PDB file of C-alpha atoms in Angstrom:
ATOM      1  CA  UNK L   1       0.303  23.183   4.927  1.00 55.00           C
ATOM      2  CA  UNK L   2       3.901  22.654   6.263  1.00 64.00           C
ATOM      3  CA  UNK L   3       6.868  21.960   3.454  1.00 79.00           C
ATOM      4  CA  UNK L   4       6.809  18.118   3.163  1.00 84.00           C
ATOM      5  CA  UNK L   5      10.272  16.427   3.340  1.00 89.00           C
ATOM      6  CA  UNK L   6      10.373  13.141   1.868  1.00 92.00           C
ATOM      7  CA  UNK L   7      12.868   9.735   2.142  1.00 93.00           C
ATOM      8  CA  UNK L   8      13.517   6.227   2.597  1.00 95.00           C
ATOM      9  CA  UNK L   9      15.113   4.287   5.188  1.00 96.00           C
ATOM     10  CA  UNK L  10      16.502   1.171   5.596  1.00 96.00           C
ATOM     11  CA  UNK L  11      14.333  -0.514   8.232  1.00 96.00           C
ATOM     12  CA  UNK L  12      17.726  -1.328   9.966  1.00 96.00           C
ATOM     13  CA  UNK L  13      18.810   2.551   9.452  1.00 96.00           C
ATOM     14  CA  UNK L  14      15.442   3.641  11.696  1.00 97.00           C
ATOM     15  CA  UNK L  15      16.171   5.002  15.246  1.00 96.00           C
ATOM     16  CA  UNK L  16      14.002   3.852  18.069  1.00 96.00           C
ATOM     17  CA  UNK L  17      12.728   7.531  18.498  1.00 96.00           C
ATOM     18  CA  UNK L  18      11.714   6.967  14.295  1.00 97.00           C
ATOM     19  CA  UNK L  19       9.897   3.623  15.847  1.00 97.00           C
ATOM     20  CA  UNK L  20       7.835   4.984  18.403  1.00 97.00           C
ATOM     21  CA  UNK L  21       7.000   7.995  16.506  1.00 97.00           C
ATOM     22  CA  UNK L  22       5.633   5.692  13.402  1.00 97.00           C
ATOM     23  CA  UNK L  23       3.840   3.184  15.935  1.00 97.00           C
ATOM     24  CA  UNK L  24       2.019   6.581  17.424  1.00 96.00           C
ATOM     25  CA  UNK L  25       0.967   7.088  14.151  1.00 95.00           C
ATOM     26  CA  UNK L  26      -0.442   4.226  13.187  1.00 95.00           C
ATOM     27  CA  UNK L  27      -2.634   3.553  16.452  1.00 94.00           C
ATOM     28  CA  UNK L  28      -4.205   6.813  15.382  1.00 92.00           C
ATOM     29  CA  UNK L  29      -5.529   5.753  12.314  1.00 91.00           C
ATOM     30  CA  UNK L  30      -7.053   2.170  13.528  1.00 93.00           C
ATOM     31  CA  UNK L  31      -8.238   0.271  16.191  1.00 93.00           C
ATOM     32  CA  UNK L  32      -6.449  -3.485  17.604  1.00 89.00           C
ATOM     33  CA  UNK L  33      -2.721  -1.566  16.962  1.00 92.00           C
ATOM     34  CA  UNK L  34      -0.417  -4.275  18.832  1.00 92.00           C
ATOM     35  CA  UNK L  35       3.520  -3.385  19.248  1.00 94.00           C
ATOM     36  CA  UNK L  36       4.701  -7.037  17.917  1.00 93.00           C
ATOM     37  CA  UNK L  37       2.454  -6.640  14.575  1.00 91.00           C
ATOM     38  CA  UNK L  38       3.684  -3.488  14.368  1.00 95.00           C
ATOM     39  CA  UNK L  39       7.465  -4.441  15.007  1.00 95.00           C
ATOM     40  CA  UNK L  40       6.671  -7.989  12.775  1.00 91.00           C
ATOM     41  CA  UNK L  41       5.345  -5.824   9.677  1.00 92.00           C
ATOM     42  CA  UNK L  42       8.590  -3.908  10.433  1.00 94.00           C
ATOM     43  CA  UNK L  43      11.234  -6.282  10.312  1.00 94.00           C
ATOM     44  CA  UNK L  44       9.938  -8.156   7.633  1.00 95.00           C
ATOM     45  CA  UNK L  45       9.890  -5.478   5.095  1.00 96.00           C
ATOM     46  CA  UNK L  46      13.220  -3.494   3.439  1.00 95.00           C
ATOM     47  CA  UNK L  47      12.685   0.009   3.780  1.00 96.00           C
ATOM     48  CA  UNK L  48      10.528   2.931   4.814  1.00 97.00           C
ATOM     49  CA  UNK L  49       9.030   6.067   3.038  1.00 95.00           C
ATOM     50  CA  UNK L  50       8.874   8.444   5.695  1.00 96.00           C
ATOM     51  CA  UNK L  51       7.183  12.324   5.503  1.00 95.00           C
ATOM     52  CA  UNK L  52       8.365  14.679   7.480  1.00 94.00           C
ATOM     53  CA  UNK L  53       7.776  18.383   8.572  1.00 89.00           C
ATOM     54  CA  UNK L  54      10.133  20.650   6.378  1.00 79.00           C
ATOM     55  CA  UNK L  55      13.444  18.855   6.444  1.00 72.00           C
ATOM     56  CA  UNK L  56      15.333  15.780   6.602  1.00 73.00           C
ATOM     57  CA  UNK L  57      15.319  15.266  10.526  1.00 78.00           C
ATOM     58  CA  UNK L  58      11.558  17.119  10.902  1.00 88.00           C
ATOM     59  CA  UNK L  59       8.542  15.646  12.630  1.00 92.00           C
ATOM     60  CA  UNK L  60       7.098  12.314  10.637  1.00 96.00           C
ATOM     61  CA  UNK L  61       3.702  12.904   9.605  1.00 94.00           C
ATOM     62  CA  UNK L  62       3.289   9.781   8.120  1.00 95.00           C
ATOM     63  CA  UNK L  63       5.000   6.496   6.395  1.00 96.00           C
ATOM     64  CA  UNK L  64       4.544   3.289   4.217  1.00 96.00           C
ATOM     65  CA  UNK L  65       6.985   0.542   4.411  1.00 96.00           C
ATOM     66  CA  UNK L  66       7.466  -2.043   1.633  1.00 95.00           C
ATOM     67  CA  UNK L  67       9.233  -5.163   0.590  1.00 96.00           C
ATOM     68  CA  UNK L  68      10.216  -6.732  -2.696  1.00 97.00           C
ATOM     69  CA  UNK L  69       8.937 -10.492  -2.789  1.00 96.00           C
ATOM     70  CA  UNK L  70       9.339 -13.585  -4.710  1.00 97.00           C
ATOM     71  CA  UNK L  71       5.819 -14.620  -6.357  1.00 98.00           C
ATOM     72  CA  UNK L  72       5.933 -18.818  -7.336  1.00 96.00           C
ATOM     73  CA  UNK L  73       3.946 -18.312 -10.292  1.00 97.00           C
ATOM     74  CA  UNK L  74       4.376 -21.126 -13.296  1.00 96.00           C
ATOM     75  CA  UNK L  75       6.114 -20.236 -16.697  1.00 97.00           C
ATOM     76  CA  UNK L  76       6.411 -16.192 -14.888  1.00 97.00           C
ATOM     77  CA  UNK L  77       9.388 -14.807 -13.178  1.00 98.00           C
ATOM     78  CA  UNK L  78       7.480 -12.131 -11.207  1.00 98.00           C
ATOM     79  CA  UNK L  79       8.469  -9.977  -8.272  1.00 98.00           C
ATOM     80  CA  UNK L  80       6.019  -8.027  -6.186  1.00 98.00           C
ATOM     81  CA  UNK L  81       6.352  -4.123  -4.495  1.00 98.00           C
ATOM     82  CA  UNK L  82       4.552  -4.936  -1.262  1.00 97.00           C
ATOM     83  CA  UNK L  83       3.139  -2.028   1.027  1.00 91.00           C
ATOM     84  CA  UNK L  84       2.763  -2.770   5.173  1.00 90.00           C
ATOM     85  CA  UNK L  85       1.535  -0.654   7.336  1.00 92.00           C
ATOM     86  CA  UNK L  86       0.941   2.789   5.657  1.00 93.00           C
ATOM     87  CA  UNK L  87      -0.770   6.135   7.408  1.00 93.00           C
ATOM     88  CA  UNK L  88      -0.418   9.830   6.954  1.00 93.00           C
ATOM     89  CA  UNK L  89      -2.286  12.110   8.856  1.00 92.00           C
ATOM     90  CA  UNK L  90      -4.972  13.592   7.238  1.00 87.00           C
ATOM     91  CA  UNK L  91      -3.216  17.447   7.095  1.00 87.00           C
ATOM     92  CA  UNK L  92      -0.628  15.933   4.850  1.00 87.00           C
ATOM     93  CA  UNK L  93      -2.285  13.874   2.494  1.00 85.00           C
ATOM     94  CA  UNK L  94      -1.896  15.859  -0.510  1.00 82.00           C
ATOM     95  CA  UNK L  95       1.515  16.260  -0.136  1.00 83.00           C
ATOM     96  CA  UNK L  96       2.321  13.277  -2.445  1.00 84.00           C
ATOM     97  CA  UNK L  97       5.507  12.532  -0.595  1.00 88.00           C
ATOM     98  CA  UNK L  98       4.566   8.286  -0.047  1.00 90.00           C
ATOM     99  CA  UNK L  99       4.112   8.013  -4.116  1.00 91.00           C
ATOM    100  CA  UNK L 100       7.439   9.905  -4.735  1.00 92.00           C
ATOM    101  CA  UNK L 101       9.041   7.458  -2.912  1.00 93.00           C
ATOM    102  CA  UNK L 102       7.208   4.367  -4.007  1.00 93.00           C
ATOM    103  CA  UNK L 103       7.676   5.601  -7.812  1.00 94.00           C
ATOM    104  CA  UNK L 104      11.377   5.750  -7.037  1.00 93.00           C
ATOM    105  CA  UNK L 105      11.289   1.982  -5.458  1.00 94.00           C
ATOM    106  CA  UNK L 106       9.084   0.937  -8.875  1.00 96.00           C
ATOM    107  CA  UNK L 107      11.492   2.348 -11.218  1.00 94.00           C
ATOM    108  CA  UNK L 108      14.538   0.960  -8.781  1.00 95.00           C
ATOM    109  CA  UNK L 109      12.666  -3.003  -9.400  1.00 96.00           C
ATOM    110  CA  UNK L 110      12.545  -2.405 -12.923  1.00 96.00           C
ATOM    111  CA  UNK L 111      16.389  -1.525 -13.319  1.00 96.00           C
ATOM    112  CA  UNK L 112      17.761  -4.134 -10.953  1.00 96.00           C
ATOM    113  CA  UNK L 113      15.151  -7.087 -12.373  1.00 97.00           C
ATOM    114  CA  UNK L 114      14.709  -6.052 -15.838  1.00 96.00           C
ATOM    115  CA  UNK L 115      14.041  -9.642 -17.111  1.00 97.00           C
ATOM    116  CA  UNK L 116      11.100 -10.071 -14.473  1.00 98.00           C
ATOM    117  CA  UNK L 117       7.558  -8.765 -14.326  1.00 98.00           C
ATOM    118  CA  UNK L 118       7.241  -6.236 -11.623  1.00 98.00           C
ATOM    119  CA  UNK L 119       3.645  -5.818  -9.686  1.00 99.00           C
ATOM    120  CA  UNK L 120       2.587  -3.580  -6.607  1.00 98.00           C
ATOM    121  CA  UNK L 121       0.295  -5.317  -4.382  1.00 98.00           C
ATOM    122  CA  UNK L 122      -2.009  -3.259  -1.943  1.00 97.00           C
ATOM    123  CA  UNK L 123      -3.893  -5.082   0.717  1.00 97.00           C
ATOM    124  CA  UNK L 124      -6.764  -2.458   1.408  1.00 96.00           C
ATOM    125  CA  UNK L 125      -8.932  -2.019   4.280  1.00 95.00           C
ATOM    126  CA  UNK L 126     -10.427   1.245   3.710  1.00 95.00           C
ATOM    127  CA  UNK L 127     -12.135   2.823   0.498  1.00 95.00           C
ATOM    128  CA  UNK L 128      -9.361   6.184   0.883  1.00 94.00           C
ATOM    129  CA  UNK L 129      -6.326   3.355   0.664  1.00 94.00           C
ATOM    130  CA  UNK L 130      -7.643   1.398  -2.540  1.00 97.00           C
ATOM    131  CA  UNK L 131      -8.585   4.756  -4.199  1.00 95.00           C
ATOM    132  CA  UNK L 132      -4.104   4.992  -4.321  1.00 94.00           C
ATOM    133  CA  UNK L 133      -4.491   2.310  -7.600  1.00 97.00           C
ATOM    134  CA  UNK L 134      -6.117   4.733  -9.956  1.00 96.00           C
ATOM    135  CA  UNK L 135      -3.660   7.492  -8.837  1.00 95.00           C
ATOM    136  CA  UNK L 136      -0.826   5.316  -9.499  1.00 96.00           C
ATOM    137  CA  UNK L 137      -2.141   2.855 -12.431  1.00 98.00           C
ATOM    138  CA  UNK L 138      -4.368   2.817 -15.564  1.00 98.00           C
ATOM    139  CA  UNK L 139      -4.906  -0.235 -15.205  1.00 98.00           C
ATOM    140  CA  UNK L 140      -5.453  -2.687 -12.018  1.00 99.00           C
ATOM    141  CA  UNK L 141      -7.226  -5.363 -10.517  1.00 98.00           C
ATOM    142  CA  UNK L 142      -9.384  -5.439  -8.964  1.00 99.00           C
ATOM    143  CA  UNK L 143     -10.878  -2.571 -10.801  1.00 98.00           C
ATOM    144  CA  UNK L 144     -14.907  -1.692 -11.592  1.00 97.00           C
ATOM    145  CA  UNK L 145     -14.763  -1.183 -15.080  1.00 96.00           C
ATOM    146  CA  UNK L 146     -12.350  -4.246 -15.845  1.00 95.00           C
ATOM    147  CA  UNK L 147     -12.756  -7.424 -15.646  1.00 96.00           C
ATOM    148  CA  UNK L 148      -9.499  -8.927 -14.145  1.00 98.00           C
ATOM    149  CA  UNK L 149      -7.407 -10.852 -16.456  1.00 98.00           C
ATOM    150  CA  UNK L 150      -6.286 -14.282 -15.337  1.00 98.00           C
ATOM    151  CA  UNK L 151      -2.680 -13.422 -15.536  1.00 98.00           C
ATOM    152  CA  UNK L 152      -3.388 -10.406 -12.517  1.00 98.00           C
ATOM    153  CA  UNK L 153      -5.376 -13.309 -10.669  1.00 98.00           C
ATOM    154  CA  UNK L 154      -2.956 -15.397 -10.565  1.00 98.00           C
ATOM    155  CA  UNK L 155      -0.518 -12.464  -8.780  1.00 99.00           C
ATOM    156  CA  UNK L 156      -3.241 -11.934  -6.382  1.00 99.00           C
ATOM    157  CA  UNK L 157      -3.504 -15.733  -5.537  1.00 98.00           C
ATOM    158  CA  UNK L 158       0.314 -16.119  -5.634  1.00 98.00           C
ATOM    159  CA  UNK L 159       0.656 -13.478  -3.194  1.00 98.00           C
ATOM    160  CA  UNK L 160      -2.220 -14.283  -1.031  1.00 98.00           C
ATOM    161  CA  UNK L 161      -1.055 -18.225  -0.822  1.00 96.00           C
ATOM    162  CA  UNK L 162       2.382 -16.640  -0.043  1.00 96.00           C
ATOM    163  CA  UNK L 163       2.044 -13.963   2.652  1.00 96.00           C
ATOM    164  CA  UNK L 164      -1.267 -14.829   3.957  1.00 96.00           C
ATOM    165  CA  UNK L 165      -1.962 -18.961   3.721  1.00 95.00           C
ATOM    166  CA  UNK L 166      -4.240 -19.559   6.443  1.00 95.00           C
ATOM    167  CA  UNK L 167      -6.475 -16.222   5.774  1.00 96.00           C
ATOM    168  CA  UNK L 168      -6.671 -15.938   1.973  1.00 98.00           C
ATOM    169  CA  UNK L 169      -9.904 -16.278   0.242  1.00 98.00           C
ATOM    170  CA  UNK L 170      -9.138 -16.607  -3.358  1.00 98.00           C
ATOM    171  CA  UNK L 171     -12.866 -16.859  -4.189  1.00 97.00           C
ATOM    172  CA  UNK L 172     -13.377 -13.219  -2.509  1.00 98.00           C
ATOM    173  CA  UNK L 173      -9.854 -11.876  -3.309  1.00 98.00           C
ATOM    174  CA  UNK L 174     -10.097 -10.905   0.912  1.00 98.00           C
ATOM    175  CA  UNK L 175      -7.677 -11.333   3.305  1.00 98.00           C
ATOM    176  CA  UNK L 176     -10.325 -12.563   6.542  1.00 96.00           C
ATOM    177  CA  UNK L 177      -7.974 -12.341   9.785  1.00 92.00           C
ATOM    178  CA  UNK L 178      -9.101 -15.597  12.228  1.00 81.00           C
ATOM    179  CA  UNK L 179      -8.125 -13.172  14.853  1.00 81.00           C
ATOM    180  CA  UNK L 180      -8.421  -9.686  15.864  1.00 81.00           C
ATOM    181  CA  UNK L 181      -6.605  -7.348  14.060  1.00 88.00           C
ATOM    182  CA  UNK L 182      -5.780  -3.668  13.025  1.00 91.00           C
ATOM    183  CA  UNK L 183      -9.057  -1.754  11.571  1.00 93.00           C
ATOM    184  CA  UNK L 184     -10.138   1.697  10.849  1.00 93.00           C
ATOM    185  CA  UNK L 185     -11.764   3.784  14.314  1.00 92.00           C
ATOM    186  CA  UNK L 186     -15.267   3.738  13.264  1.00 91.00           C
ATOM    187  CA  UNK L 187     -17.027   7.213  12.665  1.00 91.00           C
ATOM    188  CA  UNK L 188     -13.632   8.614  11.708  1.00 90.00           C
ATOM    189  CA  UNK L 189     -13.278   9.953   7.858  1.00 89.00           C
ATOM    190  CA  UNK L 190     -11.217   7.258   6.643  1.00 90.00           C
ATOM    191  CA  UNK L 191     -14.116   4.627   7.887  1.00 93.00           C
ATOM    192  CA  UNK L 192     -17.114   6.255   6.912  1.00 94.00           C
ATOM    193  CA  UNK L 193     -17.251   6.406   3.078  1.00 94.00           C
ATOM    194  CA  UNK L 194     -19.183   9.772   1.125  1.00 94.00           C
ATOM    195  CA  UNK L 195     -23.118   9.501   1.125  1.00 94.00           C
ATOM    196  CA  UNK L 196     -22.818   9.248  -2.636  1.00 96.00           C
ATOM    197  CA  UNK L 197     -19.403   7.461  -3.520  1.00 96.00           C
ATOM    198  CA  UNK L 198     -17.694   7.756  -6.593  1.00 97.00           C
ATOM    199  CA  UNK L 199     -17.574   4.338  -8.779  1.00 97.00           C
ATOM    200  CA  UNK L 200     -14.309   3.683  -7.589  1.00 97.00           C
ATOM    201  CA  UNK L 201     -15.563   3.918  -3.654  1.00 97.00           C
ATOM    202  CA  UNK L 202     -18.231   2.279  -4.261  1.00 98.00           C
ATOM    203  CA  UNK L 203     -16.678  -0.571  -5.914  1.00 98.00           C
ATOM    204  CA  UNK L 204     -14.428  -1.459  -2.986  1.00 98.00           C
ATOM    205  CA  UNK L 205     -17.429  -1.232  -0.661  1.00 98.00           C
ATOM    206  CA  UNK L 206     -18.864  -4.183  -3.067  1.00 98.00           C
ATOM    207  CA  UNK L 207     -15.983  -6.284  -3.135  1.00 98.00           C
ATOM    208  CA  UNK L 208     -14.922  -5.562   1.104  1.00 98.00           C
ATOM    209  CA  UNK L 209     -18.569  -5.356   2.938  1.00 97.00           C
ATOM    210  CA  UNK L 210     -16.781  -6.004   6.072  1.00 96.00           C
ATOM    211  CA  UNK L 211     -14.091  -3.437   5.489  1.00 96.00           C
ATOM    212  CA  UNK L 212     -14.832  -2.161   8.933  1.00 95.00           C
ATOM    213  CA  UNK L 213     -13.486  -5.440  11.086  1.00 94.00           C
ATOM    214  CA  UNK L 214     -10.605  -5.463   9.257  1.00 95.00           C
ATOM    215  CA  UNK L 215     -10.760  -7.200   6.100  1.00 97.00           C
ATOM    216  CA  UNK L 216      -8.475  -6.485   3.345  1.00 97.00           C
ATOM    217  CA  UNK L 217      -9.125  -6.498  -0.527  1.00 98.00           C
ATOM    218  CA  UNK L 218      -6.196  -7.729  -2.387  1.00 98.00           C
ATOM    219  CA  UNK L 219      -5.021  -5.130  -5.333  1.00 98.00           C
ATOM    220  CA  UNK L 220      -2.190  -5.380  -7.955  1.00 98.00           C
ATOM    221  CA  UNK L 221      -0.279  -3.291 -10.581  1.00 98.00           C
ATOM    222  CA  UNK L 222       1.910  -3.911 -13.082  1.00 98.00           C
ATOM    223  CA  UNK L 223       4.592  -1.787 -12.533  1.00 98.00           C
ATOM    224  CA  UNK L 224       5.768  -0.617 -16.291  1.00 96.00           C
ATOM    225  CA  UNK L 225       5.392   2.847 -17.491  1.00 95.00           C
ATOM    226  CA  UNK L 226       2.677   2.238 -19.939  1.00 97.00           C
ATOM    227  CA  UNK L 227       0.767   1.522 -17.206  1.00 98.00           C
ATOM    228  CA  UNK L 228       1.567   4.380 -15.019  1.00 97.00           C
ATOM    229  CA  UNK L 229      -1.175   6.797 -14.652  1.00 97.00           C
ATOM    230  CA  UNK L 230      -0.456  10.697 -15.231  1.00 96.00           C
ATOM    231  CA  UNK L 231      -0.109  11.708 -11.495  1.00 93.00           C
ATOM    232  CA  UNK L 232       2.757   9.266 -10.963  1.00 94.00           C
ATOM    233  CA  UNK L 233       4.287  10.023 -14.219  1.00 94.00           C
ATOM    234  CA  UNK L 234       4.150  13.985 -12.927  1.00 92.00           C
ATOM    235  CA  UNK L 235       5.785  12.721  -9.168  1.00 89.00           C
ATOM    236  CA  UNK L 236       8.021  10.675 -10.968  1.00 89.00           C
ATOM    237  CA  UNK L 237       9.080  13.913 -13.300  1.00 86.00           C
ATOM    238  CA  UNK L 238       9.969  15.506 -10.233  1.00 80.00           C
ATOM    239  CA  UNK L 239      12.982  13.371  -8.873  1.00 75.00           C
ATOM    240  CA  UNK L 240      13.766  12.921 -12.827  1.00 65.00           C
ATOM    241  CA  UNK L 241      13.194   9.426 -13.161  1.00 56.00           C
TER     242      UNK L 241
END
């Protein structure tokens, strides 16, 4: 595998070459890919984690962008890490280049908002994407060997009623699009999941059964060191934070 360059961008700071090169990307990954999602998701969020081929201005491989957002919560000042649209093609995976640059953003909440309870929230379509909570967390929701705690619940629910009013089910913790939207190509190896899953696979494909049309499962961390798992504490050691 190539050297793997890793940053973030300020969504303003991207170049429309950067653009079209991410939106490529993405429609590889999944099906119902529209420009204006893709340029809403944009827009809306702060920044970018881009990989990249070897060097600062090398090919992007992949990207995640994120926002920080005000959760309405009662009696909690909370503030959630939000991923959008996220893909890396499957060559680079392993490169850990999106978690280097989300740890930095995690640690960066903390500092600026130390008096508020930071969370990462992960909307997950796809058993590969929710299987990112156990590599960054010890603990999460939803999570198949812990029962969520009503204080996590009400994150997810916050988050849901904020971003996503008219598609929420708090019942099902799913996000159930009235309209077509973005899903994983069926038959590719992000869609179909192992013949015998691992608990953590097979505990999404409980809680999402109609992963494949889109659906997302609602996720959330709390973002404190205790809490960090040991391969984001090693990523984390890397850029000394």
């Amino acid at each position: 595998m190539a050297k793997i360059f890793s940053q973030t961008k300020k969504i303003p700071d991207l170049t429309p070459s950067e653009r079209a090169t991410m939106f490529g990307l993405l429609s590889l990954e999944f099906l119902g890919t529209r420009r204006e999602d893709f340029i809403h998701d944009l827009e809306e969020k702060d920044a970018v984690a881009l990989l990249r081929k070897e060097c600062c201005d090398g090919e992007i491989v992949g990207f995640s962008t994120f926002m920080l957002l005000d959760l309405p919560i009662k009696d909690r000042k909370v503030k959630a890490v939000f991923s959008g649209d996220t893909t890396v093609l499957p060559d680079f995976r392993t490169s850990g280049g999106i978690g280097v640059e989300l740890g930095r953003y995690f640690m960066e909440a903390v500092q600026i908002f130390p008096s508020h309870e930071i969370y990462y929230v992960l909307i997950s379509k796809g058993w590969r994407t929710y299987k990112v909570l156990p590599f960054f967390f010890k603990n999460y929701a939803p999570k198949h060997d812990l029962q969520t705690s009503n204080r996590d619940k009400d994150v997810m629910d916050a988050f849901g009623c904020v971003k996503y009013p008219k598609d929420y089910d708090p019942d099902k913790g799913l996000i159930m699009f009235s309209r077509e939207t973005q899903r994983l190509v069926p038959g590719s190896i992000d869609a179909v999941p192992p013949p015998e899953p691992d608990p953590h696979t097979a505990f999404f494909l409980k809680k999402n059964p109609t992963y494949l049309s889109g659906t997302e499962l609602v996720c959330v961390g709390l973002v404190q060191v205790a809490n960090f798992a040991a391969p984001l504490i090693r990523l984390l050691k890397t850029i000394n934070l």
